[in-house]
CSV table of C-alpha atoms in Angstrom, one decimal:
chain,number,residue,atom,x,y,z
A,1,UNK,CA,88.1,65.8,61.5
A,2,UNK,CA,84.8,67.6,62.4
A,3,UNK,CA,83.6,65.6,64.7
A,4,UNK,CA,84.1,66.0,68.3
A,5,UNK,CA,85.9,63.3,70.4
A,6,UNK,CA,85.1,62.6,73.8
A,7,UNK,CA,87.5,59.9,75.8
A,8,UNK,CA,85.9,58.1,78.5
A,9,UNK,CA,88.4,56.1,80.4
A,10,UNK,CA,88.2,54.1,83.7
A,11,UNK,CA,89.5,50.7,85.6
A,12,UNK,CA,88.3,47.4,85.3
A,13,UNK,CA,84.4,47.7,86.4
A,14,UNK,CA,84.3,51.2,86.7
A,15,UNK,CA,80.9,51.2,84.7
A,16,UNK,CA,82.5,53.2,81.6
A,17,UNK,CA,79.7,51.5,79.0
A,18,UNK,CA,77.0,52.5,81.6
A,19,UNK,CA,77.9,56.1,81.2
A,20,UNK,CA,77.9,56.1,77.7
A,21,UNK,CA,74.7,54.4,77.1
A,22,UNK,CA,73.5,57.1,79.5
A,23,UNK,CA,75.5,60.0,78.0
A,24,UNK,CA,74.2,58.7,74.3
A,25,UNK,CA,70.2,58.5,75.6
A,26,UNK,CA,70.8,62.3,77.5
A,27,UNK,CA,73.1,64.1,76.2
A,28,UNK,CA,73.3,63.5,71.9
A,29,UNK,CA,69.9,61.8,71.2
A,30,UNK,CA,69.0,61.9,67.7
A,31,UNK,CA,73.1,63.1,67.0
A,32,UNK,CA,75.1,60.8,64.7
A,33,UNK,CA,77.6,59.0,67.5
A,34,UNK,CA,80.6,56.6,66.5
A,35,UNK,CA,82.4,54.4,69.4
A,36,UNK,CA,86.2,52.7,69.1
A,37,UNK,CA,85.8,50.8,72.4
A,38,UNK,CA,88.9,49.0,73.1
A,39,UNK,CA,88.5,45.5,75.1
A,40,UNK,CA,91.4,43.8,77.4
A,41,UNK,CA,90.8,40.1,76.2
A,42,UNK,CA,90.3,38.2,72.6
A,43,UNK,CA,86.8,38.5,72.9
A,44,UNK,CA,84.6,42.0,72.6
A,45,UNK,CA,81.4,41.9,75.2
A,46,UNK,CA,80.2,45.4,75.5
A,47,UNK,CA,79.9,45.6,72.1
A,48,UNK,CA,76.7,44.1,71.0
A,49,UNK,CA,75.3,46.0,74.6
A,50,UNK,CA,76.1,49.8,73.2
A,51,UNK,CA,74.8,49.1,69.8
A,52,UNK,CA,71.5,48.9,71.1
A,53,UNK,CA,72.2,52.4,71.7
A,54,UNK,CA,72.0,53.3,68.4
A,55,UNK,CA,75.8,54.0,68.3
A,56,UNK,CA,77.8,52.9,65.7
A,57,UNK,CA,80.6,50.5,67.4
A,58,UNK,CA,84.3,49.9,66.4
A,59,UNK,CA,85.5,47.2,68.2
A,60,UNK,CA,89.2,46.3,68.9
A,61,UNK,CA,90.3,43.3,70.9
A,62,UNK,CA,93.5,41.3,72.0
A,63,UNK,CA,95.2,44.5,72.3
A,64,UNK,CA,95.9,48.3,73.3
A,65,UNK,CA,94.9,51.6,71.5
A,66,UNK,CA,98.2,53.3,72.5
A,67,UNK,CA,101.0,50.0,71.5
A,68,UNK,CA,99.8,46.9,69.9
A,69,UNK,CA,96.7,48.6,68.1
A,70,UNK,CA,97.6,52.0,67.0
A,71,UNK,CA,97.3,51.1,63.2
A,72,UNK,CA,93.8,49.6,63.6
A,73,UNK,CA,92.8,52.7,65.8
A,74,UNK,CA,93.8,55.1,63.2
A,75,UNK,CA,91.9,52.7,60.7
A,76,UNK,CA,89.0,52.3,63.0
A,77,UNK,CA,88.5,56.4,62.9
A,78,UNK,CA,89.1,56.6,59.3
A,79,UNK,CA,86.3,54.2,58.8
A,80,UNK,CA,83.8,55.4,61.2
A,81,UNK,CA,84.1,58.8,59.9
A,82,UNK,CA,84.1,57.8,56.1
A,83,UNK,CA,81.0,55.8,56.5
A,84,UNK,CA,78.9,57.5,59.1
A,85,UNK,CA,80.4,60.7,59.5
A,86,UNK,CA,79.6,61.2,63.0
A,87,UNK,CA,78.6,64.1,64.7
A,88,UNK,CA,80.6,63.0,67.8
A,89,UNK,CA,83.4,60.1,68.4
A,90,UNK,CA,83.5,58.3,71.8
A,91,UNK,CA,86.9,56.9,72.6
A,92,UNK,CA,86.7,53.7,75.0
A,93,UNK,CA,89.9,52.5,76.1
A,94,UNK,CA,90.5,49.4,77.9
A,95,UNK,CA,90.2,49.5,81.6
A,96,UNK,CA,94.3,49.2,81.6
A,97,UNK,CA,95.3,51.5,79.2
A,98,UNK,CA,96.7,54.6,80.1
A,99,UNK,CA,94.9,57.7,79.4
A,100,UNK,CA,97.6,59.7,78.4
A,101,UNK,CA,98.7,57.6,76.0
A,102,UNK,CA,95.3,57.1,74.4
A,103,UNK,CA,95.2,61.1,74.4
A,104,UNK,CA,98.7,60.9,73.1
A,105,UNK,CA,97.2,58.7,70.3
A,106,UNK,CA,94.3,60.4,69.7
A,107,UNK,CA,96.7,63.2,68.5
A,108,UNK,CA,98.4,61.7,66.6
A,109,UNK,CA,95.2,60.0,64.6
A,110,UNK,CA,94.8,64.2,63.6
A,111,UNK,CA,92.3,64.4,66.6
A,112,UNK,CA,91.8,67.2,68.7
A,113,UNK,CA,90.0,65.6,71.8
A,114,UNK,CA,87.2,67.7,73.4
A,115,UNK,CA,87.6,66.1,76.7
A,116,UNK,CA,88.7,63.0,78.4
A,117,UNK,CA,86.3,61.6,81.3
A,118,UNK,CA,87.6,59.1,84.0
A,119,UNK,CA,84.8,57.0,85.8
A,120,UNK,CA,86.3,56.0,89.4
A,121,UNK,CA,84.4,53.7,92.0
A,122,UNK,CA,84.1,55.3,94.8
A,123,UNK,CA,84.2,52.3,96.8
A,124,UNK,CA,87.6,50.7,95.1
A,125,UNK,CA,89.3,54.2,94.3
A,126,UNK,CA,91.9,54.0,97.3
A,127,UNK,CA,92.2,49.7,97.1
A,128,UNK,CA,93.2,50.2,93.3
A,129,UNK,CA,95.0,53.4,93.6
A,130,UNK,CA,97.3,51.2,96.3
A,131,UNK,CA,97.5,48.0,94.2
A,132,UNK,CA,98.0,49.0,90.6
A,133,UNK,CA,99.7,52.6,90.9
A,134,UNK,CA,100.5,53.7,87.7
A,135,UNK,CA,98.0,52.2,85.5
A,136,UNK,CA,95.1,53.7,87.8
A,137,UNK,CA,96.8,56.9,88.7
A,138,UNK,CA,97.3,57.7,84.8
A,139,UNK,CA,93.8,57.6,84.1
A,140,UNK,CA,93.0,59.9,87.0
A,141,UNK,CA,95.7,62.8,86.7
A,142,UNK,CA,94.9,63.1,83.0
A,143,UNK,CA,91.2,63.3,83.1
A,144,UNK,CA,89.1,66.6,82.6
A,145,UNK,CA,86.4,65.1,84.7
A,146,UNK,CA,86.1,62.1,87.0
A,147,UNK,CA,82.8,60.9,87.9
A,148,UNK,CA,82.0,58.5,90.7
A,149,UNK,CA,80.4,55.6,90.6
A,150,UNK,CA,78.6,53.0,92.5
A,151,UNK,CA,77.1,55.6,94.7
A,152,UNK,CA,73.9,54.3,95.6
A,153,UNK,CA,74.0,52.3,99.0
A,154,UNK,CA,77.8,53.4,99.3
A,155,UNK,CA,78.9,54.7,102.9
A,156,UNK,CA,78.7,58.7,102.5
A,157,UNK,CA,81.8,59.4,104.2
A,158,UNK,CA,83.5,57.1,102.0
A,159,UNK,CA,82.1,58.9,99.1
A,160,UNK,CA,83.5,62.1,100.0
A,161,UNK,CA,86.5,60.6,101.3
A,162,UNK,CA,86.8,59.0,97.9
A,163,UNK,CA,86.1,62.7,95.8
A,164,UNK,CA,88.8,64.5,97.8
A,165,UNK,CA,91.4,62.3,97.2
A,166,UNK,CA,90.8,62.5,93.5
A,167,UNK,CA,90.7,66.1,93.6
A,168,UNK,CA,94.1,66.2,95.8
A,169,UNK,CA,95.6,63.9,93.0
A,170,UNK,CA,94.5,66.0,90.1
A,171,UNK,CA,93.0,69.8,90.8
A,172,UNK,CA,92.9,70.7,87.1
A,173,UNK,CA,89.8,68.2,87.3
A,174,UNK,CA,86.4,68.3,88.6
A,175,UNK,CA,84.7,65.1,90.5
A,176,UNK,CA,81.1,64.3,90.2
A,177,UNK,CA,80.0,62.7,92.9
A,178,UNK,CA,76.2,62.4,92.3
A,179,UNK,CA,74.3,58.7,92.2
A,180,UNK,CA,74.1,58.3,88.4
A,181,UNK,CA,69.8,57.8,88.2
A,182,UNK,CA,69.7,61.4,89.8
A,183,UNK,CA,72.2,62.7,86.7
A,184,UNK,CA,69.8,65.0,84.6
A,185,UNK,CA,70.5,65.6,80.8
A,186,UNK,CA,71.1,69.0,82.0
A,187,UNK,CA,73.7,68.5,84.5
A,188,UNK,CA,75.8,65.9,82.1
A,189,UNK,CA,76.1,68.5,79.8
A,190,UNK,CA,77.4,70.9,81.8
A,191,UNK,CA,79.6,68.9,83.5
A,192,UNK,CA,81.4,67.5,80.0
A,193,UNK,CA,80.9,71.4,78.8
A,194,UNK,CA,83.2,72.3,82.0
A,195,UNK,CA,85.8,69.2,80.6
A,196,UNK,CA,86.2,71.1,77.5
A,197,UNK,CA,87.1,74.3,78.8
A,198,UNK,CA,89.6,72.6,80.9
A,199,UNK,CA,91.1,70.1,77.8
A,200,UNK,CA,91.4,73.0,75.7
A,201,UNK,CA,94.6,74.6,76.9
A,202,UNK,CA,96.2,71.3,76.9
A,203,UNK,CA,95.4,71.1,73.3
A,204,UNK,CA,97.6,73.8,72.3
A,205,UNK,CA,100.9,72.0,71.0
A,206,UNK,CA,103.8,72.0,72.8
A,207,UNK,CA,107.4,73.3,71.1
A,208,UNK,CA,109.8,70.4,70.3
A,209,UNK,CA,107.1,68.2,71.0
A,210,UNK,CA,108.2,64.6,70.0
A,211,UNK,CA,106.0,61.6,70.0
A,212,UNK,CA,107.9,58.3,70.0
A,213,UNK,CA,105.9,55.8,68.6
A,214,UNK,CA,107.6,52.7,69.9
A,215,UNK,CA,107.9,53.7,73.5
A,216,UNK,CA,104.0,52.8,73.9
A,217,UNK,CA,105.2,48.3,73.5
A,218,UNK,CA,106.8,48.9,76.9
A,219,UNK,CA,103.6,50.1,78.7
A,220,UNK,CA,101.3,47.0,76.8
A,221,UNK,CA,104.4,44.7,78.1
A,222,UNK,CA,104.1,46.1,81.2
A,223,UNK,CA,99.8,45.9,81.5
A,224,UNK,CA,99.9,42.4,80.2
A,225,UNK,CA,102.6,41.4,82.9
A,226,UNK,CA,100.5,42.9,85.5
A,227,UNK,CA,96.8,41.7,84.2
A,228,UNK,CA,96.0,38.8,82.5
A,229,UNK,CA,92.5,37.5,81.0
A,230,UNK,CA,90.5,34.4,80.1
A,231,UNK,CA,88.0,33.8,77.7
A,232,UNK,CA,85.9,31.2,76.9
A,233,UNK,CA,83.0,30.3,74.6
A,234,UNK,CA,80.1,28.2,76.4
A,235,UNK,CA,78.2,25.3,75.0
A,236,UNK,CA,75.8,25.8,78.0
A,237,UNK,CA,72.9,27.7,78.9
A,238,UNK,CA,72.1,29.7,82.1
A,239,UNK,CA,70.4,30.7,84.5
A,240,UNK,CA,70.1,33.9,86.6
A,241,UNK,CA,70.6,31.8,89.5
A,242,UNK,CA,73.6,29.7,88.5
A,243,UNK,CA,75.5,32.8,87.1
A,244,UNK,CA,75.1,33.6,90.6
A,245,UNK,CA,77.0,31.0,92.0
A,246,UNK,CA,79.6,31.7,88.7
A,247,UNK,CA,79.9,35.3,90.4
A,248,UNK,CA,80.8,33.7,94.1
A,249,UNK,CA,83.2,31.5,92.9
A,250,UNK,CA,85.0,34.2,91.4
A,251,UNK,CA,84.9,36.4,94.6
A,252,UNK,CA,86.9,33.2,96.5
A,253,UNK,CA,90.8,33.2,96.2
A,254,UNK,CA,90.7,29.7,94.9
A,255,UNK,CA,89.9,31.5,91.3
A,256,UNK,CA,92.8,34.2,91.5
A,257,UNK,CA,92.4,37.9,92.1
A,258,UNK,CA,89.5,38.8,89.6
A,259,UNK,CA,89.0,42.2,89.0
A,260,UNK,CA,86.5,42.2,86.2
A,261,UNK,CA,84.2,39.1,84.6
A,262,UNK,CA,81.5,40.1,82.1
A,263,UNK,CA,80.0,38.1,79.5
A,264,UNK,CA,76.7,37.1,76.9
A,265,UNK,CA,74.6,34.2,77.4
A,266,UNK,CA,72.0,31.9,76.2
A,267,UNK,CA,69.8,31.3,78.7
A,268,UNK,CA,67.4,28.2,79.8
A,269,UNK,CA,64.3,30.0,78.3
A,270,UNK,CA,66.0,30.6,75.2
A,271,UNK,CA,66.8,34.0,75.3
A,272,UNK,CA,70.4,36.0,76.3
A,273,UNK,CA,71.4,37.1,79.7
A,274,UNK,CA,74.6,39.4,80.0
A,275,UNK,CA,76.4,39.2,83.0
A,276,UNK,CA,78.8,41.5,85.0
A,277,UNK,CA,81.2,41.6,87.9
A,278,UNK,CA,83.7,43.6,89.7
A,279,UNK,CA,84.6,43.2,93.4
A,280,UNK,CA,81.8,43.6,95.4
A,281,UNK,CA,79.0,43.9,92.5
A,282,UNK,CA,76.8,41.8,90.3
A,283,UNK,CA,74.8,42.5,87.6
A,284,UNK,CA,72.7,40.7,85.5
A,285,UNK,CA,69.9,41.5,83.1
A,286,UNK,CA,68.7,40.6,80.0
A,287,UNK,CA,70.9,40.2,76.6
A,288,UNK,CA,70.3,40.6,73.0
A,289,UNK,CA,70.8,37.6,70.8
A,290,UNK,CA,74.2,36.9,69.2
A,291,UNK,CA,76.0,33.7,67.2
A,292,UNK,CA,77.5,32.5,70.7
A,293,UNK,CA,77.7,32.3,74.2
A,294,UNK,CA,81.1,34.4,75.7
A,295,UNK,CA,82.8,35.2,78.8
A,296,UNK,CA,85.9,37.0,79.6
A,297,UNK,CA,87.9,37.5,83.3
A,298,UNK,CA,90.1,39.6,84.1
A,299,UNK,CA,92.8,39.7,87.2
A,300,UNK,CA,95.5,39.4,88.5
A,301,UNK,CA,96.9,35.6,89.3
A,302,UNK,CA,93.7,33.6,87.9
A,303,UNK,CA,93.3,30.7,88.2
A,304,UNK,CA,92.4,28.9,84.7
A,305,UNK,CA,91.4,25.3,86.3
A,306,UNK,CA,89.0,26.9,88.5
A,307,UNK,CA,87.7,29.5,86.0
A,308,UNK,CA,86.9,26.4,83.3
A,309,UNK,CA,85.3,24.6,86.6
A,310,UNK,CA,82.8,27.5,87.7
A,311,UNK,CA,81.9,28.6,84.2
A,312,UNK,CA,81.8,25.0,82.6
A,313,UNK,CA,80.4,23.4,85.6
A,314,UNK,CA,82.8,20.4,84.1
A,315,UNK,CA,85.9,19.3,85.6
A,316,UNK,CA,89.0,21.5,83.8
């Protein structure tokens, strides 16, 4: 294929769809761009959010790029690229999956990735590092560029703290540590320019290279022993101020260890309000319409009882 591909991986709540809504506005506007964005959970969120974009979006669900879901990623491409023959592909896997398996099954989908960008919170970098080990570490020792996020208001020291330890865990990377709204169209470009220089050595193939399909199951097993998430599909409508309260009870033990909770909503004024949290962060703004109200959570441990409680506001 023609087009170039351009991974961006990352944990849970790293902010990987806000960096490509702002690498999409930046760096490619008026270019042709496709998306396969992978989603931990039965229900796809982000996706209605990026297609605002302009971007043409792939969704795949329930699932992992690299295991479970290698058929409908090869599809996926095939489809994107017969329809809309895009200019650039944008590879989103789930916060879970490991980035060298998704660059392992880029390959062998016939594509030669230009680079593969991990976003890392420089807040949570060391906490998840510690917690989840391999799943986090992947994503960071296989990247071409990590870029930092949730800068702004974050302790400086911690910030640097944060960018060296990266850099000590991979060198062949660079780290971008720059708050995002001060990230020029300029800069992003060289920064993903100096990724492909540094992918494209790795691209040469190795002899006796051997790809085993099957050995990809035992990493999905793996992800969904360790993570686990819930979904449900809301009757109700919202407020700003009650997803609020949603986003507290999810910060207290009683609901489990969440790591991530996003979700689409109809609101009490009749529009849509999407929702997101990670440790430590809320965000809401306004939504596009869709057919339903959803919410997924993902953690570790979660309580479904409580989840159905703060979400429902109805005894589980």
């Amino acid at each position: 294929m023609a087009a170039q591909v351009v991974i961006i991986s990352g944990f849970l709540g790293a902010g990987k769809t806000t960096l490509i809504r702002r690498l999409a506005s930046l760096c490619w506007p008026g270019q042709k761009l496709a998306l396969v964005e992978n989603e931990f959970g039965e229900v796809g969120i982000d996706g209605a959010f990026l297609a605002q974009t302009g971007l043409a979006v792939r969704e795949l669900t329930s699932g992992c790029i690299c295991c479970s879901l290698a058929g409908d990623f090869t599809q996926a491409l095939c489809e994107l690229v017969s329809r809309f023959s895009p200019e650039i592909i944008l590879i989103e896997p789930s916060g879970v999956a490991k980035l060298s398996e998704v660059l392992r099954s880029a390959q062998d989908a016939g594509l030669e990735t230009a680079c593969a960008v991990t976003v890392c919170d420089a807040e949570l970098c060391r906490d998840y590092a510690e917690s989840f080990g391999e799943f986090y570490l992947d994503q960071v020792k296989n990247a071409d560029l990590m870029m930092l996020s949730h800068i702004a208001g974050a302790d400086r020291q911690r910030v640097s703290d944060c960018a060296q330890y990266l850099g000590a865990l991979n060198p062949h990377a660079d780290v971008l540590a720059v708050p995002w709204d001060l990230l020029d169209a300029e800069t992003l470009r060289q920064a993903l320019a100096g990724a492909a220089e540094k992918r494209k050595p790795l691209q040469i193939p190795q002899a006796g290279h051997v790809h085993e399909h099957h050995s990809h199951a035992h990493h999905h097993h793996e992800a969904g022993q360790t993570f686990v998430s819930w979904t449900c599909r809301p009757a109700d409508q919202y407020t700003r101020e009650r997803l609020l309260q949603i986003s507290a009870g999810l910060a207290s033990e009683n609901a489990g260890t969440v790591l991530r909770a996003k979700g689409i909503v109809r609101d009490m004024a009749g529009g849509w309000l999407e929702f997101d949290y990670i440790r430590g962060h809320t965000d809401i703004r306004p939504g596009s319409p869709q057919t339903d109200s959803a919410f997924c959570v993902i953690g570790v441990d979660l309580c479904e009882k409580r989840l159905i409680q703060l979400v429902t506001n109805q005894p589980a």
